[in-house]
PDB file of C-alpha atoms in Angstrom:
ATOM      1  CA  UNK A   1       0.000   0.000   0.000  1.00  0.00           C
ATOM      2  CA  UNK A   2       2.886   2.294   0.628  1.00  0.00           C
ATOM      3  CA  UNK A   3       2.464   3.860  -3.513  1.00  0.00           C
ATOM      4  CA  UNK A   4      -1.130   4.566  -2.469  1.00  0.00           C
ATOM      5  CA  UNK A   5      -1.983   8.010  -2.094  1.00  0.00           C
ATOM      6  CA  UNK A   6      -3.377   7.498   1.642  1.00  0.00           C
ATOM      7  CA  UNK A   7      -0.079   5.779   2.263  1.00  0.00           C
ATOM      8  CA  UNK A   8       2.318   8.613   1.278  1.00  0.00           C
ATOM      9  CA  UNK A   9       0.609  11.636   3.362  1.00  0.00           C
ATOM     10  CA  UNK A  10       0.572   9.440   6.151  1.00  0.00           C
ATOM     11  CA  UNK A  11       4.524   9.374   5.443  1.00  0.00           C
ATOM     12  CA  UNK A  12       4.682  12.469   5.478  1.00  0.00           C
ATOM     13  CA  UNK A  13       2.894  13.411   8.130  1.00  0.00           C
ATOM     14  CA  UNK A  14       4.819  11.078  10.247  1.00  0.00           C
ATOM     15  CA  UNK A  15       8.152  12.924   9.084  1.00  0.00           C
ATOM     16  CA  UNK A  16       6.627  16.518  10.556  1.00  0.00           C
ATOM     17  CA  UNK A  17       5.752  14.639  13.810  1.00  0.00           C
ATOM     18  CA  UNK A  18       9.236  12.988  14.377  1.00  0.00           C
ATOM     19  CA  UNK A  19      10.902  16.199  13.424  1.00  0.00           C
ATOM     20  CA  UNK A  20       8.269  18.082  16.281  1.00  0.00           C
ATOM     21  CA  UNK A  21       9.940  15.325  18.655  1.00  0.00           C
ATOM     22  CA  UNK A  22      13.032  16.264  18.403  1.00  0.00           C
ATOM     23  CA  UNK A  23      12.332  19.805  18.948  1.00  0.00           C
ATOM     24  CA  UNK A  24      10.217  18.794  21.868  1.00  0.00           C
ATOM     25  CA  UNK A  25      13.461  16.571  23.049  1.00  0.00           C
ATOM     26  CA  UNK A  26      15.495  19.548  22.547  1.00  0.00           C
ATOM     27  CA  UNK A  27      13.461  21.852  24.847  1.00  0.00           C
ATOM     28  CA  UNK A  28      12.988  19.077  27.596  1.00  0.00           C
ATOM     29  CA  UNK A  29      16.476  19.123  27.755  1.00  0.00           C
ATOM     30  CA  UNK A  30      16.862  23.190  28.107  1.00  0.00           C
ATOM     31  CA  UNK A  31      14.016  22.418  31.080  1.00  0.00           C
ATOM     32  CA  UNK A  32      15.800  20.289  32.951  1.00  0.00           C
ATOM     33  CA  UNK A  33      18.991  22.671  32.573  1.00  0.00           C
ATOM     34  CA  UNK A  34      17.558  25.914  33.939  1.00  0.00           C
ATOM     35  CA  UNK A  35      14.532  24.260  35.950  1.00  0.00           C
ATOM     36  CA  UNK A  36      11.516  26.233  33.853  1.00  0.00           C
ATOM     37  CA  UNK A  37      10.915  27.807  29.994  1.00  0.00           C
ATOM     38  CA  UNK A  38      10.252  31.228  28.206  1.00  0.00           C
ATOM     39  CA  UNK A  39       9.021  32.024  25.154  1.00  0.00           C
ATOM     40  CA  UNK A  40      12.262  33.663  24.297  1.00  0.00           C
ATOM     41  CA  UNK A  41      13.853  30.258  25.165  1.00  0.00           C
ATOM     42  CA  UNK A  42      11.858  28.598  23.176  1.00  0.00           C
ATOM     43  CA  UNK A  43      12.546  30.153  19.991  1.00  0.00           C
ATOM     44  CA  UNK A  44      16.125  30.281  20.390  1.00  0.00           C
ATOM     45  CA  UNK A  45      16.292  26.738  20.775  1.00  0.00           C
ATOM     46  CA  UNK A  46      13.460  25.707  18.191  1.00  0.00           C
ATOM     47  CA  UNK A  47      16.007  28.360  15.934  1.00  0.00           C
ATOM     48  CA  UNK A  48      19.463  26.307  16.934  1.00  0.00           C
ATOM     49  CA  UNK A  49      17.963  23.461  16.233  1.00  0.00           C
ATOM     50  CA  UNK A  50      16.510  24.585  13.003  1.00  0.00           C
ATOM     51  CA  UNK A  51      19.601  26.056  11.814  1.00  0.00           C
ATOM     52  CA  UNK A  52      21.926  22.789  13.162  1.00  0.00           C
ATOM     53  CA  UNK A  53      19.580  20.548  11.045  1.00  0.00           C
ATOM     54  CA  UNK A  54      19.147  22.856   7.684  1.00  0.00           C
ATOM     55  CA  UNK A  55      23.549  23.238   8.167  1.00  0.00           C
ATOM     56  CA  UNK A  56      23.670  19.600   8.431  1.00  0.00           C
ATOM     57  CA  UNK A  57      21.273  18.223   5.790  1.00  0.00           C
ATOM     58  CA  UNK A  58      22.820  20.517   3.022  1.00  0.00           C
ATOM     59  CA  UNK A  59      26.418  19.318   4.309  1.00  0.00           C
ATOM     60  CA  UNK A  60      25.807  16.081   4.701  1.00  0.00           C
ATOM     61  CA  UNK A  61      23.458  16.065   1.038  1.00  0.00           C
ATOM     62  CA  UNK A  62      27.267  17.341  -0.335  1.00  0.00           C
ATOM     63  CA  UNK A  63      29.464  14.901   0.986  1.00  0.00           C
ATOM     64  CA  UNK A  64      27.273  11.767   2.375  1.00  0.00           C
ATOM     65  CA  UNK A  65      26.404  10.198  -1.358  1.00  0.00           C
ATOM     66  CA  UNK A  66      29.681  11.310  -2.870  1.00  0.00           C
ATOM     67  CA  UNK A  67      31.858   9.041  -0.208  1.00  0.00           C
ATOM     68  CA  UNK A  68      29.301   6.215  -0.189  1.00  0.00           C
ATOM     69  CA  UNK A  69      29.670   6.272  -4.713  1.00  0.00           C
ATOM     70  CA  UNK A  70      33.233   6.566  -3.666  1.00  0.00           C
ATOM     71  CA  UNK A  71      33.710   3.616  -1.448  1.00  0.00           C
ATOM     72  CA  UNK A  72      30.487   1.329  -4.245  1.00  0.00           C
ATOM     73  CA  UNK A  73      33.190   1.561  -6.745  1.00  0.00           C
ATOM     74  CA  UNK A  74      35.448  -1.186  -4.347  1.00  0.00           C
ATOM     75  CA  UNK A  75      32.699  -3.553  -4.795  1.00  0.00           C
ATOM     76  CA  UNK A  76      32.929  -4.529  -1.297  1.00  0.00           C
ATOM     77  CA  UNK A  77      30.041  -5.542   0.458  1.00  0.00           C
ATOM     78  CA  UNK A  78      31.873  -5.634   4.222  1.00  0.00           C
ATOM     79  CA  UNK A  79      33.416  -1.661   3.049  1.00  0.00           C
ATOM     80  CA  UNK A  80      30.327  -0.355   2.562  1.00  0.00           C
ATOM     81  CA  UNK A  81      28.609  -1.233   5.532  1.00  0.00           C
ATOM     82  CA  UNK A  82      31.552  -0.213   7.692  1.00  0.00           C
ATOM     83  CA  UNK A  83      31.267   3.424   6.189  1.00  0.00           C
ATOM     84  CA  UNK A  84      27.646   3.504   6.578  1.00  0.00           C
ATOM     85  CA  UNK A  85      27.950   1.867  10.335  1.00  0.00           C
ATOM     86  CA  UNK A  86      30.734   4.629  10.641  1.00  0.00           C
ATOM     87  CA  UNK A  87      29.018   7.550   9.212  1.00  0.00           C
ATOM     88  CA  UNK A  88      25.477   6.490  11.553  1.00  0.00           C
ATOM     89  CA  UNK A  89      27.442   6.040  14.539  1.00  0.00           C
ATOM     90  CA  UNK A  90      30.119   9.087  14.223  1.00  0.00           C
ATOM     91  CA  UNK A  91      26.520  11.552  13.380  1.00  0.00           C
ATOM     92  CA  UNK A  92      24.764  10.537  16.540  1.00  0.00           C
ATOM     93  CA  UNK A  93      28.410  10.944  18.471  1.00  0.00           C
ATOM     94  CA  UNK A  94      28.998  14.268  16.819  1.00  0.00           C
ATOM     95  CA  UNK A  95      25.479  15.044  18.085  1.00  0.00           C
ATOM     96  CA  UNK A  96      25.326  13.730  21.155  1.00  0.00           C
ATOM     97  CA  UNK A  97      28.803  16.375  21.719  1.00  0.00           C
ATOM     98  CA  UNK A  98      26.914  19.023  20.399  1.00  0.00           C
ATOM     99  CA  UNK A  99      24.164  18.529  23.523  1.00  0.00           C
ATOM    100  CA  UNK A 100      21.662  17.336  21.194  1.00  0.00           C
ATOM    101  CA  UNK A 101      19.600  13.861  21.570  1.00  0.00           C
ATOM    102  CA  UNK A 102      21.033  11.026  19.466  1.00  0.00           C
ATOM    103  CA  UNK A 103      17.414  10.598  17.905  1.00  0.00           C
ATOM    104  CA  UNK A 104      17.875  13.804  16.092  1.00  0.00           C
ATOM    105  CA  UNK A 105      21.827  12.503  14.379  1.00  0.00           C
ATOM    106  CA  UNK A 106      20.106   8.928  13.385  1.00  0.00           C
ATOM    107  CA  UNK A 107      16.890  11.280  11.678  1.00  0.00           C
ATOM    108  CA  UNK A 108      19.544  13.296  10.573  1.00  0.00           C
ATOM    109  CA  UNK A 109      21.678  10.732   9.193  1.00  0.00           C
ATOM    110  CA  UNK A 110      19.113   8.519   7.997  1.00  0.00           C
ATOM    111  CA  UNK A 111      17.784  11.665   5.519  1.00  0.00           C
ATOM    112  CA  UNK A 112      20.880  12.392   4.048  1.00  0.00           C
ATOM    113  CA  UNK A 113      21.996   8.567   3.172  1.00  0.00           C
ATOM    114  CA  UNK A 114      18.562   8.230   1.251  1.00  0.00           C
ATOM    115  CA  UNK A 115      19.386  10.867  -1.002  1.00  0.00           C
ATOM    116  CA  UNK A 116      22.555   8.332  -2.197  1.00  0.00           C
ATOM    117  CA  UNK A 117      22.015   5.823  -5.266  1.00  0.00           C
ATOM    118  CA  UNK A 118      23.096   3.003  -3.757  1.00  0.00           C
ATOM    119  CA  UNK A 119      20.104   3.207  -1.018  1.00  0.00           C
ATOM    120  CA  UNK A 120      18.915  -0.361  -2.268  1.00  0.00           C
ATOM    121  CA  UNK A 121      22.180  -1.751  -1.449  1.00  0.00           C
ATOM    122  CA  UNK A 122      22.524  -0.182   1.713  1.00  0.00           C
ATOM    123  CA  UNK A 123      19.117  -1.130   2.386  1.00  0.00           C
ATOM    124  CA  UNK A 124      19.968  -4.816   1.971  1.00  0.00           C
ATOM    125  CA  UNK A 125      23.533  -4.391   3.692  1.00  0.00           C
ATOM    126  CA  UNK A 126      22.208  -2.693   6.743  1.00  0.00           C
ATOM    127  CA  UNK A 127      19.029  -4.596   7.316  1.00  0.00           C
ATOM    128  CA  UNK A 128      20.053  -7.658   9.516  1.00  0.00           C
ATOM    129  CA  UNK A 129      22.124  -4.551  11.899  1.00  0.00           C
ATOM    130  CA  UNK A 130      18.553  -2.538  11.558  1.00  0.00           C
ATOM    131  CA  UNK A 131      16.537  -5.554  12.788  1.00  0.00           C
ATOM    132  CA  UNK A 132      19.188  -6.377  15.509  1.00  0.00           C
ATOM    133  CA  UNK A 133      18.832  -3.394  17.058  1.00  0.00           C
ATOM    134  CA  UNK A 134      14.953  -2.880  16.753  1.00  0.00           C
ATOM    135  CA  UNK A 135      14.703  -6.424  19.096  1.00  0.00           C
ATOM    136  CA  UNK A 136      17.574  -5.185  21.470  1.00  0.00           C
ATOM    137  CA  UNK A 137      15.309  -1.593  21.199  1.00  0.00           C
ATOM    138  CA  UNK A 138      11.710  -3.369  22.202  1.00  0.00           C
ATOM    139  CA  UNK A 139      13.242  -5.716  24.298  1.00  0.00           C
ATOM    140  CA  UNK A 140      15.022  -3.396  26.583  1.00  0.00           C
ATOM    141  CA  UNK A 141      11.813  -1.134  26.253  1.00  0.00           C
ATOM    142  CA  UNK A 142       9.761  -4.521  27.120  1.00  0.00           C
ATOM    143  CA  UNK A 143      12.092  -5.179  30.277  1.00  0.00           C
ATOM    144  CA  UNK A 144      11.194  -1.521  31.569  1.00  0.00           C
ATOM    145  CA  UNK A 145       7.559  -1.776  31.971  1.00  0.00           C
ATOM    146  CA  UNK A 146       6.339  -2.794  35.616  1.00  0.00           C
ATOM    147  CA  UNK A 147       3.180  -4.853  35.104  1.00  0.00           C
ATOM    148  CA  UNK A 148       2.024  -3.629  38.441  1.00  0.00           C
ATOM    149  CA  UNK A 149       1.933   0.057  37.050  1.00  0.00           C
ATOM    150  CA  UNK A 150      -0.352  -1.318  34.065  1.00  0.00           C
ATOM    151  CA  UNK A 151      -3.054  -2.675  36.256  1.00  0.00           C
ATOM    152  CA  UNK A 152      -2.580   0.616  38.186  1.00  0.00           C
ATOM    153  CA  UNK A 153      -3.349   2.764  35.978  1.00  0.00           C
ATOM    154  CA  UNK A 154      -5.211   0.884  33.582  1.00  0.00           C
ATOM    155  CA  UNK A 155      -8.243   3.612  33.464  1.00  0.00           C
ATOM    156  CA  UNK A 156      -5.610   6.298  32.582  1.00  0.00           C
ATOM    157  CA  UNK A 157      -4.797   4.360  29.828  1.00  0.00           C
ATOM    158  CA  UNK A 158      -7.724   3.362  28.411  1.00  0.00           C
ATOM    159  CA  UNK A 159      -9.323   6.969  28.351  1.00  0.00           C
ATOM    160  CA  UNK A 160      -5.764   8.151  26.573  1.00  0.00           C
ATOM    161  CA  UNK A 161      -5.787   5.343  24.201  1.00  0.00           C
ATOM    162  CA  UNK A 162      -9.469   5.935  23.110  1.00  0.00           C
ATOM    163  CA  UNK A 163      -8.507  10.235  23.079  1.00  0.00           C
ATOM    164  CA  UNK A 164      -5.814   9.121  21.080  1.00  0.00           C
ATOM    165  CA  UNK A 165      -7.778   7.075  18.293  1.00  0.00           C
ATOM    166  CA  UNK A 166     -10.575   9.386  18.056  1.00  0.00           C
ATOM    167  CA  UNK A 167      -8.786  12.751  18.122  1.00  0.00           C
ATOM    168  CA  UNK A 168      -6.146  11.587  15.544  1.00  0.00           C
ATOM    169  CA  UNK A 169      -9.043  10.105  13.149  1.00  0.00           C
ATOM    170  CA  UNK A 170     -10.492  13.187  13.616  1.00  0.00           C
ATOM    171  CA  UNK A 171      -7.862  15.762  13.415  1.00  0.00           C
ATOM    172  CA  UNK A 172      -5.529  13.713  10.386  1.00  0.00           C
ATOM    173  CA  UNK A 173      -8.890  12.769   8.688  1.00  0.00           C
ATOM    174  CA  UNK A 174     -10.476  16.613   8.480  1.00  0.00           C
ATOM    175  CA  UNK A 175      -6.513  17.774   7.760  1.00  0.00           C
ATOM    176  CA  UNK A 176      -6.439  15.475   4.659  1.00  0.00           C
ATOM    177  CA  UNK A 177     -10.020  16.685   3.641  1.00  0.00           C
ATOM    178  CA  UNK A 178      -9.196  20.245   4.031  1.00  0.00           C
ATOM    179  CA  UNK A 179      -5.855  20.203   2.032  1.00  0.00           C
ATOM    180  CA  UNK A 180      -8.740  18.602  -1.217  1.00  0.00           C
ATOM    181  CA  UNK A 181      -8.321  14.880  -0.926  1.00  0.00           C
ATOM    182  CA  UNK A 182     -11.448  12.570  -1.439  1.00  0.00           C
ATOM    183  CA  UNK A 183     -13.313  11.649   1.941  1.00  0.00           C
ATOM    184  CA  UNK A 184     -12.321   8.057   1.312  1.00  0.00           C
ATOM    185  CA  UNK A 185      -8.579   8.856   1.041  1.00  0.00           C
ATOM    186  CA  UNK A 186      -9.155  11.260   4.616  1.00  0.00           C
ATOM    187  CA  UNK A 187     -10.778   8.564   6.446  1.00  0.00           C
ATOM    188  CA  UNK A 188      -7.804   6.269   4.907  1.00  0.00           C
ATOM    189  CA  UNK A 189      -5.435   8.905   6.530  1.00  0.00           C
ATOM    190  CA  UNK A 190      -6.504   9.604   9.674  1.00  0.00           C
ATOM    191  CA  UNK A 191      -7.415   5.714  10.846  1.00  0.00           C
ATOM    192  CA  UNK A 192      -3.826   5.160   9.474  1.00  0.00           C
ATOM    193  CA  UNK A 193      -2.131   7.969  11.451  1.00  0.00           C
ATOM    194  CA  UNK A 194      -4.712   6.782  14.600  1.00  0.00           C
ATOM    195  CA  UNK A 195      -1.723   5.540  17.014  1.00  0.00           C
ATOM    196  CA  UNK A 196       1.491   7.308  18.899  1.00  0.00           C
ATOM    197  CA  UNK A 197       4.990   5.722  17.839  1.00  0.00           C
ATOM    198  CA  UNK A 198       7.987   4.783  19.776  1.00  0.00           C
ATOM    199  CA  UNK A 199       9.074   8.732  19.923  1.00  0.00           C
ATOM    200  CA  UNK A 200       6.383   9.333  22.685  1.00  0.00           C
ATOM    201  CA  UNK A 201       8.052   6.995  25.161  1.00  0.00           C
ATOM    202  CA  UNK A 202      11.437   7.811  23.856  1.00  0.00           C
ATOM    203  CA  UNK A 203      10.420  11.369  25.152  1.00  0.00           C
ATOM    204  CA  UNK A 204       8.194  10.034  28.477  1.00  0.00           C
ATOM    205  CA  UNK A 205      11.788   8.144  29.117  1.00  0.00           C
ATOM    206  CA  UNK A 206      13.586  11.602  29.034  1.00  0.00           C
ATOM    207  CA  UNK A 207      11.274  13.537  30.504  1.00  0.00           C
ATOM    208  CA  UNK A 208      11.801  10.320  33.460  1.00  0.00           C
ATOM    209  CA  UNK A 209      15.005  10.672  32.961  1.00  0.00           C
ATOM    210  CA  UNK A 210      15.649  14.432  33.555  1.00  0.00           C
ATOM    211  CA  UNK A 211      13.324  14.424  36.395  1.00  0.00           C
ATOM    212  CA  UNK A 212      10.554  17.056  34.345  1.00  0.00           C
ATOM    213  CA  UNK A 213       7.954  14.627  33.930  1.00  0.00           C
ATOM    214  CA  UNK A 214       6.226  12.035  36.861  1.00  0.00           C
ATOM    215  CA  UNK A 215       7.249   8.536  36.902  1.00  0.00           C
ATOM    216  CA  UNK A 216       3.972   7.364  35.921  1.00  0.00           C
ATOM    217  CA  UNK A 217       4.020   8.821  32.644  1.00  0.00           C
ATOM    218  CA  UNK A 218       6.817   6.188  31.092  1.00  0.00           C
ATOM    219  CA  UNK A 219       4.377   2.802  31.736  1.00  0.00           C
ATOM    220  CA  UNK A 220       1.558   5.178  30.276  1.00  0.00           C
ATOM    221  CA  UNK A 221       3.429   6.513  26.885  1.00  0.00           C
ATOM    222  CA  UNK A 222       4.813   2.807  26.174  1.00  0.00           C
ATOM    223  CA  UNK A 223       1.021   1.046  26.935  1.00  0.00           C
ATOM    224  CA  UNK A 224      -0.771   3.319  24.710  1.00  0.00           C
ATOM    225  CA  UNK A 225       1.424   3.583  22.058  1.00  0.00           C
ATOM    226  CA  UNK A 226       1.896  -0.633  21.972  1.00  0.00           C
ATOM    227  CA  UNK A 227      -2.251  -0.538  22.215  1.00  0.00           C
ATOM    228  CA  UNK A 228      -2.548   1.922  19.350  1.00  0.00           C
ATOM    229  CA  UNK A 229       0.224   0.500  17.245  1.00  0.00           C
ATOM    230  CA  UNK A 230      -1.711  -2.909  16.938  1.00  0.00           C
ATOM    231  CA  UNK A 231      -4.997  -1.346  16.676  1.00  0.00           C
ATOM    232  CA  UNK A 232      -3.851   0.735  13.394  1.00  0.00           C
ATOM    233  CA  UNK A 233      -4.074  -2.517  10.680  1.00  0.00           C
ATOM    234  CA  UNK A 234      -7.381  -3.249  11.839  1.00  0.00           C
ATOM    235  CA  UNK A 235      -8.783   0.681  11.537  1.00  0.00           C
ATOM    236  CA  UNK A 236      -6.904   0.630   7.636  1.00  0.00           C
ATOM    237  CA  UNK A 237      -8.925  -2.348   7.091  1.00  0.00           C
ATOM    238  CA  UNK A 238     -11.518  -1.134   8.488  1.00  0.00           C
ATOM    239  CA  UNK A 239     -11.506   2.615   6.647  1.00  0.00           C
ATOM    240  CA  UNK A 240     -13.015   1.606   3.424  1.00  0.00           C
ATOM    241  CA  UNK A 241     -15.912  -0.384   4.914  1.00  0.00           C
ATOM    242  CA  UNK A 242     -17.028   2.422   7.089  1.00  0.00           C
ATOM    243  CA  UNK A 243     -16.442   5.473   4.160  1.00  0.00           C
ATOM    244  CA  UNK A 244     -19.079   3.521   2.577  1.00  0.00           C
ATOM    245  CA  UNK A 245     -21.742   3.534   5.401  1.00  0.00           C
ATOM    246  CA  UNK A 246     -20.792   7.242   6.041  1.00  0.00           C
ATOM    247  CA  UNK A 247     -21.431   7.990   1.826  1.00  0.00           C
ATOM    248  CA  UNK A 248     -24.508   5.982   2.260  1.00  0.00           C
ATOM    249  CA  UNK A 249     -25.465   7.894   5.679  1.00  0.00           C
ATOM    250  CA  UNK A 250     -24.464  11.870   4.352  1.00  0.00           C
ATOM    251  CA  UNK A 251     -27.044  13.638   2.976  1.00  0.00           C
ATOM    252  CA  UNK A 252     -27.067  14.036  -0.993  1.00  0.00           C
ATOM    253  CA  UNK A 253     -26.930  17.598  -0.906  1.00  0.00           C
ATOM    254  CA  UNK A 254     -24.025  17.938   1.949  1.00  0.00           C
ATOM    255  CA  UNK A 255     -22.078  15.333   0.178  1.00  0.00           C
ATOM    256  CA  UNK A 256     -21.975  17.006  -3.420  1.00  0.00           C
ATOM    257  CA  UNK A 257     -21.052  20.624  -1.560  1.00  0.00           C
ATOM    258  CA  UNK A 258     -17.535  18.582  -0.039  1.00  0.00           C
ATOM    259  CA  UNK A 259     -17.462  16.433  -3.362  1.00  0.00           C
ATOM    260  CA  UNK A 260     -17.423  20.232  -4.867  1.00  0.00           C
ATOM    261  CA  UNK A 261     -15.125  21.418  -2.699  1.00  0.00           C
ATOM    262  CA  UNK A 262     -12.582  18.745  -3.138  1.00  0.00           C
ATOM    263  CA  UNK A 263     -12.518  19.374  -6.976  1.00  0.00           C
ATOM    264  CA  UNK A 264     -11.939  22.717  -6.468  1.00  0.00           C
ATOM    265  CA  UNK A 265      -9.141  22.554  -4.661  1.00  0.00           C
ATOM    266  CA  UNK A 266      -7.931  20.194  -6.957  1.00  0.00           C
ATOM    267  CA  UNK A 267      -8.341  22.160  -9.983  1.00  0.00           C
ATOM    268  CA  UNK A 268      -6.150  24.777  -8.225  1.00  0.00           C
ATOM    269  CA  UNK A 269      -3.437  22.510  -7.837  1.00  0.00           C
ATOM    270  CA  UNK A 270      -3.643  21.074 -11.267  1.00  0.00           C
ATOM    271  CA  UNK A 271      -3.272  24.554 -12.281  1.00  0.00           C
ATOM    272  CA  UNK A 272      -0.620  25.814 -10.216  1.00  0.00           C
ATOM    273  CA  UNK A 273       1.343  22.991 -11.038  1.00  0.00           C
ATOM    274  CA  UNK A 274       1.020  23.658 -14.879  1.00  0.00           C
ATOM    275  CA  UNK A 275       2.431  27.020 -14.499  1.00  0.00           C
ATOM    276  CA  UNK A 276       5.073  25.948 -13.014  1.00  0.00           C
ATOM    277  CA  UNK A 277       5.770  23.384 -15.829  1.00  0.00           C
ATOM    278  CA  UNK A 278       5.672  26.404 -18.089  1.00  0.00           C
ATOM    279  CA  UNK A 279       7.912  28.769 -16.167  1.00  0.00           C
TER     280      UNK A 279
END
């Protein structure tokens, strides 16, 4: 599904959010420095962080994919992974020194190799390391999670999981709509983009970590987002069945107004892109 049109703004969409992470990593941190926030604080670190991460995509876009066509030309399987090991690793080191969080280097890092043309080889090369560290990465997650706190806060999350499914249906779905797509492809979108990922416990854990956030909120983030991650198949499935009853439920009239509105919005783009062609 991933060439489908609901499949690609839910990429993208996920991109923004991880990249909203990391900024919200980066101001935890300044929190847990000086003990409270300003606005003024705020911007200057959302602006560091901007400017570190515009600096090091257009470096790294330079240099990255002209060392890794560099080092293809050996035809060596075991050279190439080293550099790419070497270059993921020495990123999230020269990040981590910088007093950023070593999510933002392997984003960062990650970004800039996929703009090289030998990302299907690297792909294959780096896979088995990729999966490796994924099981060491839930595992370790797995081991932190007190049963005890589950059961003890089980109502907590319950209400946040069902806040989460609902508002994100709601809020990705009428986001999709507005921006012109179809009311299928919305409802595709926002049952698809219906869970929290692994950055929400990532930043509970720092938040535990730097002693901003309670200790309650860790077992919370990691329940939810394992609830909501294996609930999102079953709402994609589920999408197209229920846009159906909703076309068959909507009112004629309402449903040729946002039918109308769609196309319009989609003319514009049609036509903005054909001047562009032109220019």
């Amino acid at each position: 599904m991933k060439n489908e049109r609901f499949a690609q703004l839910i990429f993208g969409v996920l991109i923004v959010e991880d990249i909203l992470g990391i900024g919200i990593i980066a101001l935890l941190s300044g929190i847990a420095v000086s003990g409270s926030v300003s606005s003024g604080e705020v911007f200057s670190t959302v602006g560091k962080l901007s400017l570190f991460m515009i600096v090091a995509l257009v470096v790294g876009i330079l240099l990255v994919p002209r060392l890794l066509a560099y080092v293809a030309k050996f035809e060596s399987n075991e050279m190439l992974l080293i550099t790419v090991l070497g270059l993921c690793f020495g990123f999230c080191l020269l990040v981590v020194k910088l007093e950023y969080s070593m999510v933002l280097g392997a984003f960062l890092i990650g970004a800039i190799m996929a703009e090289s043309r030998q990302l299907l080889k690297i792909e294959q090369l780096i896979e088995p390391v990729r999966d490796l560290f994924s099981a060491i990465f839930f595992v370790a997650i797995g081991l932190m999670i007190d049963p005890n706190v589950l059961i003890e806060y089980i109502w907590p999350i319950v209400v946040i999981t069902i806040a989460v499914v609902l508002g994100k249906m709601l809020s990705c779905g009428m986001g999709a709509f507005i921006a012109g797509n179809d009311g299928r492809t919305s409802l595709r979108v926002g049952m698809g983009l219906s869970q929290i990922g692994e950055f929400s416990f990532i930043i509970a854990a720092l938040g535990m970590t730097l002693q901003v956030t309670s200790d309650f909120l860790y077992p919370v983030a990691v329940a939810v987002s394992a609830i909501t991650t294996l609930l999102t198949p079953y709402l994609i499935r589920a999408a197209d069945p229920l846009s159906l009853k909703l076309a068959s439920v909507v009112p004629k009239r309402l449903s040729r107004v946002l039918s109308l509105y769609g196309e319009w919005l989609r003319s514009i783009s049609r036509k903005a892109r054909a001047r562009c062609w032109r220019r």
